[in-house]
Structure formats: structure tokens, C-alpha cells
CSV table of C-alpha atoms in Angstrom, one decimal:
chain,number,residue,atom,x,y,z
B,1,UNK,CA,26.4,-95.3,-192.0
B,2,UNK,CA,29.1,-93.1,-190.4
B,3,UNK,CA,26.5,-90.4,-190.2
B,4,UNK,CA,24.3,-92.8,-188.1
B,5,UNK,CA,26.7,-93.2,-185.4
B,6,UNK,CA,26.3,-90.9,-182.3
B,7,UNK,CA,28.8,-91.9,-179.6
B,8,UNK,CA,27.4,-92.5,-176.0
B,9,UNK,CA,29.3,-90.1,-173.8
B,10,UNK,CA,28.7,-92.4,-170.9
B,11,UNK,CA,30.6,-95.2,-172.4
B,12,UNK,CA,33.9,-93.3,-172.2
B,13,UNK,CA,36.0,-94.2,-169.2
B,14,UNK,CA,37.4,-90.8,-168.9
B,15,UNK,CA,33.9,-89.2,-168.6
B,16,UNK,CA,32.8,-92.0,-166.2
B,17,UNK,CA,35.8,-91.0,-164.0
B,18,UNK,CA,34.7,-87.4,-164.1
B,19,UNK,CA,31.2,-88.5,-162.9
B,20,UNK,CA,32.8,-90.4,-160.2
B,21,UNK,CA,34.9,-87.7,-159.1
B,22,UNK,CA,31.8,-85.5,-159.0
B,23,UNK,CA,29.9,-87.9,-156.8
B,24,UNK,CA,32.9,-88.0,-154.3
B,25,UNK,CA,33.3,-84.3,-154.3
B,26,UNK,CA,29.7,-83.8,-153.5
B,27,UNK,CA,29.7,-86.5,-150.8
B,28,UNK,CA,32.9,-84.8,-149.2
B,29,UNK,CA,31.2,-81.5,-149.2
B,30,UNK,CA,28.0,-82.9,-147.5
B,31,UNK,CA,30.1,-84.6,-144.7
B,32,UNK,CA,32.0,-81.4,-144.1
B,33,UNK,CA,28.6,-79.4,-143.8
B,34,UNK,CA,27.1,-82.0,-141.4
B,35,UNK,CA,30.2,-82.0,-139.2
B,36,UNK,CA,30.0,-78.3,-139.1
B,37,UNK,CA,26.3,-78.1,-138.4
B,38,UNK,CA,26.8,-80.9,-135.6
B,39,UNK,CA,29.7,-78.9,-134.1
B,40,UNK,CA,27.6,-75.7,-134.2
B,41,UNK,CA,24.6,-77.3,-132.6
B,42,UNK,CA,26.4,-78.6,-129.6
B,43,UNK,CA,28.6,-75.4,-129.2
B,44,UNK,CA,25.3,-73.5,-129.2
B,45,UNK,CA,22.9,-75.8,-127.1
B,46,UNK,CA,25.5,-77.0,-124.6
B,47,UNK,CA,28.1,-74.4,-124.7
B,48,UNK,CA,30.9,-77.0,-125.4
B,49,UNK,CA,34.3,-76.1,-127.0
B,50,UNK,CA,35.1,-76.8,-130.6
B,51,UNK,CA,37.0,-80.0,-129.9
B,52,UNK,CA,34.4,-81.6,-127.6
B,53,UNK,CA,31.6,-80.6,-130.2
B,54,UNK,CA,33.5,-82.1,-132.9
B,55,UNK,CA,34.3,-85.3,-131.1
B,56,UNK,CA,30.5,-85.7,-130.0
B,57,UNK,CA,29.4,-85.1,-133.5
B,58,UNK,CA,31.8,-87.7,-135.0
B,59,UNK,CA,30.9,-90.5,-132.5
B,60,UNK,CA,27.3,-89.7,-132.8
B,61,UNK,CA,27.4,-89.8,-136.7
B,62,UNK,CA,29.4,-93.0,-136.6
B,63,UNK,CA,27.2,-94.6,-134.1
B,64,UNK,CA,30.1,-96.1,-132.2
B,65,UNK,CA,28.7,-95.5,-128.8
B,66,UNK,CA,31.9,-94.4,-127.0
B,67,UNK,CA,29.9,-92.4,-124.6
B,68,UNK,CA,29.1,-88.7,-124.1
B,69,UNK,CA,31.8,-86.2,-123.6
B,70,UNK,CA,29.9,-84.2,-121.0
B,71,UNK,CA,26.4,-84.7,-119.5
B,72,UNK,CA,23.9,-83.8,-122.2
B,73,UNK,CA,20.9,-81.7,-121.6
B,74,UNK,CA,17.3,-82.5,-122.7
B,75,UNK,CA,17.5,-80.1,-125.8
B,76,UNK,CA,21.0,-81.7,-126.4
B,77,UNK,CA,19.5,-85.2,-126.4
B,78,UNK,CA,16.8,-84.1,-128.8
B,79,UNK,CA,19.4,-82.7,-131.0
B,80,UNK,CA,21.6,-85.8,-130.7
B,81,UNK,CA,18.7,-88.0,-131.9
B,82,UNK,CA,18.1,-85.6,-134.9
B,83,UNK,CA,21.8,-85.8,-135.7
B,84,UNK,CA,21.8,-89.5,-135.5
B,85,UNK,CA,18.9,-89.9,-138.1
B,86,UNK,CA,20.7,-87.4,-140.3
B,87,UNK,CA,23.8,-89.2,-140.2
B,88,UNK,CA,22.3,-92.7,-141.0
B,89,UNK,CA,20.1,-91.2,-143.7
B,90,UNK,CA,23.3,-89.4,-145.2
B,91,UNK,CA,25.3,-92.8,-145.0
B,92,UNK,CA,22.6,-94.8,-146.7
B,93,UNK,CA,22.1,-92.0,-149.4
B,94,UNK,CA,25.8,-92.0,-150.2
B,95,UNK,CA,26.0,-95.8,-150.4
B,96,UNK,CA,22.9,-96.2,-152.5
B,97,UNK,CA,24.0,-93.3,-154.8
B,98,UNK,CA,27.3,-94.9,-155.3
B,99,UNK,CA,25.8,-98.4,-156.0
B,100,UNK,CA,23.3,-96.8,-158.5
B,101,UNK,CA,26.0,-95.0,-160.3
B,102,UNK,CA,28.2,-98.0,-160.7
B,103,UNK,CA,25.4,-100.2,-161.7
B,104,UNK,CA,23.9,-97.7,-164.2
B,105,UNK,CA,27.4,-96.9,-165.4
B,106,UNK,CA,28.0,-100.6,-166.1
B,107,UNK,CA,24.5,-101.0,-167.8
B,108,UNK,CA,25.2,-98.0,-170.0
B,109,UNK,CA,28.6,-99.4,-171.1
B,110,UNK,CA,27.1,-102.8,-171.9
B,111,UNK,CA,24.1,-101.1,-173.9
B,112,UNK,CA,26.6,-98.8,-175.7
B,113,UNK,CA,28.8,-101.7,-176.6
B,114,UNK,CA,25.9,-103.7,-178.1
B,115,UNK,CA,24.8,-100.6,-180.1
B,116,UNK,CA,28.2,-100.4,-181.6
B,117,UNK,CA,28.2,-104.0,-182.2
B,118,UNK,CA,25.0,-104.0,-184.0
B,119,UNK,CA,26.0,-101.1,-186.2
B,120,UNK,CA,29.2,-103.0,-187.1
B,121,UNK,CA,27.2,-106.2,-188.0
B,122,UNK,CA,25.2,-104.2,-190.5
B,123,UNK,CA,28.4,-102.9,-192.4
B,124,UNK,CA,29.4,-104.3,-195.7
B,125,UNK,CA,32.6,-103.4,-197.7
B,126,UNK,CA,33.9,-101.3,-195.0
B,127,UNK,CA,37.5,-100.9,-194.0
B,128,UNK,CA,39.4,-101.8,-190.7
B,129,UNK,CA,42.0,-99.4,-189.4
B,130,UNK,CA,44.1,-101.3,-186.8
B,131,UNK,CA,45.7,-98.8,-184.7
B,132,UNK,CA,44.6,-95.1,-183.9
B,133,UNK,CA,48.0,-93.5,-183.3
B,134,UNK,CA,49.0,-90.3,-185.2
B,135,UNK,CA,49.1,-92.1,-188.6
B,136,UNK,CA,45.9,-94.0,-188.0
B,137,UNK,CA,44.1,-90.7,-187.0
B,138,UNK,CA,45.2,-89.1,-190.3
B,139,UNK,CA,43.9,-92.0,-192.4
B,140,UNK,CA,40.7,-92.1,-190.7
B,141,UNK,CA,40.0,-88.5,-190.9
B,142,UNK,CA,40.9,-88.5,-194.6
B,143,UNK,CA,38.8,-91.6,-195.5
B,144,UNK,CA,35.9,-90.1,-193.4
B,145,UNK,CA,36.0,-87.1,-195.8
B,146,UNK,CA,35.4,-89.6,-198.6
B,147,UNK,CA,32.4,-91.1,-196.9
B,148,UNK,CA,34.0,-94.4,-196.5
B,149,UNK,CA,32.7,-96.7,-193.7
B,150,UNK,CA,35.3,-97.4,-191.1
B,151,UNK,CA,35.8,-99.6,-188.0
B,152,UNK,CA,38.8,-98.8,-185.6
B,153,UNK,CA,40.6,-101.5,-183.8
B,154,UNK,CA,42.6,-100.1,-180.9
B,155,UNK,CA,44.2,-101.7,-177.9
B,156,UNK,CA,44.7,-98.4,-175.8
B,157,UNK,CA,41.6,-97.7,-173.9
B,158,UNK,CA,42.8,-94.1,-173.2
B,159,UNK,CA,42.1,-93.4,-177.0
B,160,UNK,CA,38.6,-94.3,-176.9
B,161,UNK,CA,37.4,-90.6,-176.1
B,162,UNK,CA,39.4,-89.4,-179.3
B,163,UNK,CA,37.8,-92.3,-181.4
B,164,UNK,CA,34.3,-91.4,-180.0
B,165,UNK,CA,34.9,-87.5,-180.7
B,166,UNK,CA,35.8,-88.5,-184.3
B,167,UNK,CA,32.3,-90.2,-184.6
B,168,UNK,CA,33.9,-93.6,-185.5
B,169,UNK,CA,32.8,-97.2,-184.8
B,170,UNK,CA,35.4,-99.0,-182.9
B,171,UNK,CA,36.5,-102.3,-181.2
B,172,UNK,CA,38.7,-102.2,-178.2
B,173,UNK,CA,41.2,-105.1,-178.1
B,174,UNK,CA,44.3,-106.6,-179.7
B,175,UNK,CA,44.1,-106.4,-183.6
B,176,UNK,CA,46.1,-109.5,-184.0
B,177,UNK,CA,43.6,-111.5,-182.1
B,178,UNK,CA,41.2,-113.5,-184.5
B,179,UNK,CA,38.2,-112.8,-182.3
B,180,UNK,CA,38.7,-109.0,-182.3
B,181,UNK,CA,39.0,-109.1,-186.0
B,182,UNK,CA,35.8,-111.2,-186.3
B,183,UNK,CA,33.9,-108.7,-184.0
B,184,UNK,CA,35.1,-105.9,-186.4
B,185,UNK,CA,33.6,-107.6,-189.3
B,186,UNK,CA,36.7,-108.7,-191.3
B,187,UNK,CA,34.7,-111.4,-193.2
B,188,UNK,CA,32.7,-108.7,-194.8
B,189,UNK,CA,35.3,-106.0,-195.1
B,190,UNK,CA,36.8,-104.7,-198.2
B,191,UNK,CA,40.0,-103.9,-196.8
B,192,UNK,CA,42.3,-103.7,-193.9
B,193,UNK,CA,44.9,-100.9,-192.8
B,194,UNK,CA,47.6,-102.2,-190.6
B,195,UNK,CA,49.2,-99.3,-188.7
B,196,UNK,CA,50.1,-100.8,-185.3
B,197,UNK,CA,53.1,-99.7,-183.3
B,198,UNK,CA,55.7,-102.2,-184.4
B,199,UNK,CA,56.5,-104.0,-187.6
B,200,UNK,CA,56.4,-107.4,-185.9
B,201,UNK,CA,52.7,-106.6,-184.9
B,202,UNK,CA,51.9,-105.5,-188.4
B,203,UNK,CA,53.5,-108.7,-189.7
B,204,UNK,CA,51.3,-111.0,-187.4
B,205,UNK,CA,48.3,-108.9,-188.0
B,206,UNK,CA,48.6,-109.3,-192.0
B,207,UNK,CA,49.1,-113.0,-191.4
B,208,UNK,CA,45.9,-113.3,-189.4
B,209,UNK,CA,43.7,-111.0,-191.5
B,210,UNK,CA,44.8,-112.9,-194.7
B,211,UNK,CA,43.7,-116.2,-193.1
B,212,UNK,CA,40.3,-114.9,-192.1
B,213,UNK,CA,39.6,-113.2,-195.5
B,214,UNK,CA,41.6,-114.2,-198.5
B,215,UNK,CA,40.2,-111.7,-200.7
B,216,UNK,CA,40.6,-108.5,-198.5
B,217,UNK,CA,42.8,-105.7,-199.6
B,218,UNK,CA,45.4,-105.2,-197.1
B,219,UNK,CA,47.6,-102.0,-196.7
B,220,UNK,CA,50.3,-102.0,-194.1
B,221,UNK,CA,52.8,-99.5,-192.6
B,222,UNK,CA,56.6,-100.4,-192.3
B,223,UNK,CA,58.7,-98.4,-189.9
B,224,UNK,CA,61.9,-100.1,-191.3
B,225,UNK,CA,62.7,-100.6,-194.9
B,226,UNK,CA,63.9,-104.2,-194.3
B,227,UNK,CA,60.4,-104.9,-192.8
B,228,UNK,CA,58.6,-104.4,-196.2
B,229,UNK,CA,59.5,-107.7,-197.7
B,230,UNK,CA,58.3,-109.5,-194.6
B,231,UNK,CA,55.2,-107.7,-194.5
B,232,UNK,CA,54.5,-108.4,-198.2
B,233,UNK,CA,55.3,-112.1,-197.8
B,234,UNK,CA,52.8,-112.3,-195.0
B,235,UNK,CA,50.1,-111.3,-197.3
B,236,UNK,CA,49.9,-107.5,-197.7
B,237,UNK,CA,48.9,-106.1,-201.1
B,238,UNK,CA,50.7,-102.7,-200.4
B,239,UNK,CA,53.3,-101.7,-197.9
B,240,UNK,CA,54.1,-98.1,-197.2
B,241,UNK,CA,57.0,-96.4,-195.2
B,242,UNK,CA,55.6,-92.9,-193.9
B,243,UNK,CA,59.3,-91.9,-193.3
B,244,UNK,CA,60.4,-92.9,-196.8
B,245,UNK,CA,57.5,-91.2,-198.4
B,246,UNK,CA,57.8,-88.0,-196.4
B,247,UNK,CA,61.6,-87.8,-197.3
B,248,UNK,CA,60.8,-88.4,-200.9
B,249,UNK,CA,58.2,-85.6,-200.8
B,250,UNK,CA,60.5,-83.2,-199.4
B,251,UNK,CA,63.2,-84.0,-202.0
B,252,UNK,CA,60.6,-83.5,-204.8
B,253,UNK,CA,59.6,-80.2,-203.4
B,254,UNK,CA,63.1,-79.1,-204.2
B,255,UNK,CA,63.8,-80.6,-207.5
B,256,UNK,CA,60.1,-80.4,-208.9
B,257,UNK,CA,58.3,-77.7,-207.0
B,258,UNK,CA,55.6,-77.1,-209.7
B,259,UNK,CA,54.7,-80.8,-210.0
B,260,UNK,CA,54.5,-81.2,-206.3
B,261,UNK,CA,52.3,-78.0,-205.9
B,262,UNK,CA,50.1,-79.5,-208.7
B,263,UNK,CA,49.6,-82.8,-206.9
B,264,UNK,CA,48.8,-81.1,-203.8
B,265,UNK,CA,46.2,-79.1,-205.4
B,266,UNK,CA,44.8,-82.2,-207.3
B,267,UNK,CA,44.6,-84.3,-204.1
B,268,UNK,CA,43.4,-81.5,-201.8
B,269,UNK,CA,39.6,-82.1,-201.0
B,270,UNK,CA,37.6,-78.9,-200.8
B,271,UNK,CA,39.5,-77.0,-203.4
B,272,UNK,CA,37.4,-74.9,-205.9
B,273,UNK,CA,40.0,-75.4,-208.6
B,274,UNK,CA,40.8,-78.8,-209.7
B,275,UNK,CA,40.7,-82.6,-208.4
B,276,UNK,CA,42.0,-85.7,-209.5
B,277,UNK,CA,39.6,-88.7,-209.4
B,278,UNK,CA,39.2,-92.4,-210.4
B,279,UNK,CA,35.8,-93.3,-211.5
B,280,UNK,CA,34.7,-96.9,-212.2
B,281,UNK,CA,32.8,-97.8,-215.2
B,282,UNK,CA,29.7,-99.9,-214.8
B,283,UNK,CA,27.9,-102.1,-217.1
B,284,UNK,CA,24.9,-99.9,-217.2
B,285,UNK,CA,26.7,-96.7,-218.4
B,286,UNK,CA,25.5,-95.1,-221.6
B,287,UNK,CA,29.2,-94.7,-222.5
B,288,UNK,CA,30.2,-98.2,-222.3
B,289,UNK,CA,32.0,-99.6,-225.4
B,290,UNK,CA,32.1,-96.0,-226.7
B,291,UNK,CA,35.3,-94.5,-228.0
B,292,UNK,CA,36.7,-91.5,-226.1
B,293,UNK,CA,36.3,-89.2,-229.4
B,294,UNK,CA,32.6,-90.0,-229.5
B,295,UNK,CA,32.0,-89.9,-225.5
B,296,UNK,CA,32.2,-86.0,-225.6
B,297,UNK,CA,33.9,-86.3,-222.1
B,298,UNK,CA,36.4,-83.6,-222.9
B,299,UNK,CA,33.8,-81.2,-224.5
B,300,UNK,CA,30.7,-81.8,-222.3
B,301,UNK,CA,32.5,-82.1,-219.0
B,302,UNK,CA,35.6,-80.1,-219.6
B,303,UNK,CA,37.9,-82.8,-218.0
B,304,UNK,CA,41.3,-84.1,-218.9
B,305,UNK,CA,41.6,-88.0,-219.0
B,306,UNK,CA,45.1,-89.0,-217.6
B,307,UNK,CA,44.6,-92.6,-217.9
B,308,UNK,CA,42.2,-95.6,-218.3
B,309,UNK,CA,42.9,-98.7,-216.1
B,310,UNK,CA,41.7,-102.0,-217.5
B,311,UNK,CA,40.2,-104.7,-215.3
B,312,UNK,CA,43.4,-106.7,-215.6
B,313,UNK,CA,45.4,-103.9,-214.1
B,314,UNK,CA,46.9,-102.7,-217.4
B,315,UNK,CA,47.0,-98.9,-217.4
B,316,UNK,CA,46.6,-96.8,-220.6
B,317,UNK,CA,48.3,-93.5,-220.1
B,318,UNK,CA,47.2,-90.5,-222.1
B,319,UNK,CA,44.4,-92.6,-224.0
B,320,UNK,CA,44.1,-92.0,-227.7
B,321,UNK,CA,40.7,-90.9,-229.1
B,322,UNK,CA,40.3,-94.3,-230.4
B,323,UNK,CA,40.5,-95.9,-226.8
B,324,UNK,CA,37.1,-97.5,-226.0
B,325,UNK,CA,35.5,-97.1,-222.5
B,326,UNK,CA,34.6,-100.7,-221.3
B,327,UNK,CA,32.6,-102.2,-218.4
B,328,UNK,CA,34.9,-102.4,-215.3
B,329,UNK,CA,37.3,-100.0,-216.6
B,330,UNK,CA,38.6,-97.2,-214.3
B,331,UNK,CA,38.8,-93.8,-215.7
B,332,UNK,CA,41.4,-91.4,-214.1
B,333,UNK,CA,40.5,-87.8,-214.8
B,334,UNK,CA,41.4,-84.3,-213.7
B,335,UNK,CA,38.9,-81.2,-213.4
B,336,UNK,CA,36.5,-79.3,-211.3
B,337,UNK,CA,34.7,-81.3,-208.5
B,338,UNK,CA,31.4,-80.7,-210.1
B,339,UNK,CA,32.2,-81.8,-213.4
B,340,UNK,CA,33.9,-84.9,-212.1
B,341,UNK,CA,30.7,-85.8,-210.0
B,342,UNK,CA,28.7,-85.4,-213.3
B,343,UNK,CA,31.1,-87.8,-215.2
B,344,UNK,CA,30.8,-90.2,-212.3
B,345,UNK,CA,27.0,-90.2,-212.6
B,346,UNK,CA,27.3,-90.8,-216.4
B,347,UNK,CA,29.8,-93.7,-216.1
B,348,UNK,CA,27.7,-95.3,-213.3
């Protein structure tokens, strides 16, 4: 679904502002050229000075009828008629062009918004990312690399260009507003990630989201440690503090550098070495109800099985050869990307 989205550049306010600036610049240049041409004509035909010629040009183009500066010769009158027609035509052109630009810009904005809304309505089991600040951008780009369908909710119109450049579907509005969440498809969403600016906003967002979709998975950010309990009480399934996680990670690099490097390698997408992946087991899998010693996973796929997660959430670490792979289990394995993909096809 993400690959189907091609953002309409005409829907971005900053680009519309650039187009408006270009129109005003062109109009200003044309005005200056007409004034210079009018001045030059009177100076050449009537032999007037620069100020008199400019004054005559301005009152002629403005059609204010203040009267002629000096007596105008017959060639000068013919030239004045030509200048009046030119000035009126230019004025009508500028007004018409600006009206057309504003009307077409509004139409493009409406049509672009309708296309986005249609794409959002077709989504199922997607994720809502509420807030597109620094953390929201990192989350979205990571999830996009995993081909996860996303809808961003952002209240700051200045970030629309960034969202469009990242090829994301989006809704502009307050994420704590029920109507905005409904527009983003919360009823059909699999999860919601709350990364708004303040903990109070995230608490209110979690409360609202939980009321609209009782089964949705909610992950939230907490800036302060004391806010974690409040956000969890509001209905969040998981609450993370980026500052605490960053501090713990820095400490781990000091006391356990090898383990930290291994985890970095295991979770780094695009590595040609190893990856850690979780793979669900479907009821159609040929390995369903088969013991690990008979599955051939280690021999055929050259993978290491770290754990098997049961449907009730129980985790079996370092499963024994007698452990059975059952439907709806989740297998956590480490190995090369290609081998993990082959195992995924086998388990699905």
C-alpha cells in the first residue's frame, strides 16, 4: 500500500507558497517593463523628461483621468490609446491569473486530500503514528523498511512537506480528536504509536484511542518516568522512555560491549551477516505439531532458535529438541536473511 502512494506536490502549502511567490514576481517584472516602455515612448515621441513621462504613464495605466501633463501630439494620443489598452489587458490578465491560481490550488488541495482519504479507507491492520517529530520520523522510517502500512497524524502543517517526501499517508489534525482518529482508520488499525510532544497529550490520546478500539495495540512514549504509570493506566500496552533506553544502552556499551554489538548487528536491516527475526507459525504449516529435532530447521536452514513464544505469551527460551512447533506459536531465530525468509515461507 505504501508503494501505491505518490504524494501530490500541489497539496503542500510550502510549494503552493512558492508558486504564489513566482506569480507575484512575474507580475512585478511585467509592471516594471510596462512602466519603462511607457516612459520611453513619451520621452521619444513628446520629448518629455523622465518624471513627466513616468507620471503620464502611471495615470494612463491607472485610468484615473487626472489630465495630461502637457499637450499631447497626435502620435502621442495614438500611443496613449495603445498604452491604455495594454494597461487594462495586463490588469485583467493579472487578476484572472491570480484567481485561476487560487481556484485551481484549492481544487488540487481538495482532490489530493480525497485521494489520501480513499487510500486510508482501503487500509486494514495498519499502524497510526501520532506525532511526526524526531522520534516519530525515526519510527516511521524504520517501519517503512519493514513494509508496514502507516498513517501519520500530525498537527503541525509545516511538517507536511517532510511527510510527503517520506511517501507516507497522513491526516492533519489533533490526534486526541476522535474525528481525526476515525479519519485515520483507527477502527481497522492494528496498532497506534503515541509520540506526541507532552506526556499529558499522550495520556489523553491513549484514553481516546482505547475507547474507539478496545483491541488495538497501543505503544506510547513517556518523557518523564513518573508518567509511565499514568499512560499505562490510560490503556497503553507498552510505554517506553527514549531517554531511559538511550541511557541504558550507553551503559551497556561500557559493561557489555560485545553483547551490545551483537544486538546492533542482529537488528540492523541490510546486513549481509546475521539477523534476528520472529516468525509466526500458521495452521497450514508443514512443520505444525512437529518436534524441533524432526523439523530440520537447524540443519536445513542453518539457523539458531532462540525461543518459541506460545499463544498465551509464555516464552520457551533455548527450546529443547523435544519442543513441538504448534499453530499460532512465534519462533524467534537468528541467522542470515535469506535463510530466515525461507523458514518464514515454511512456517506460513
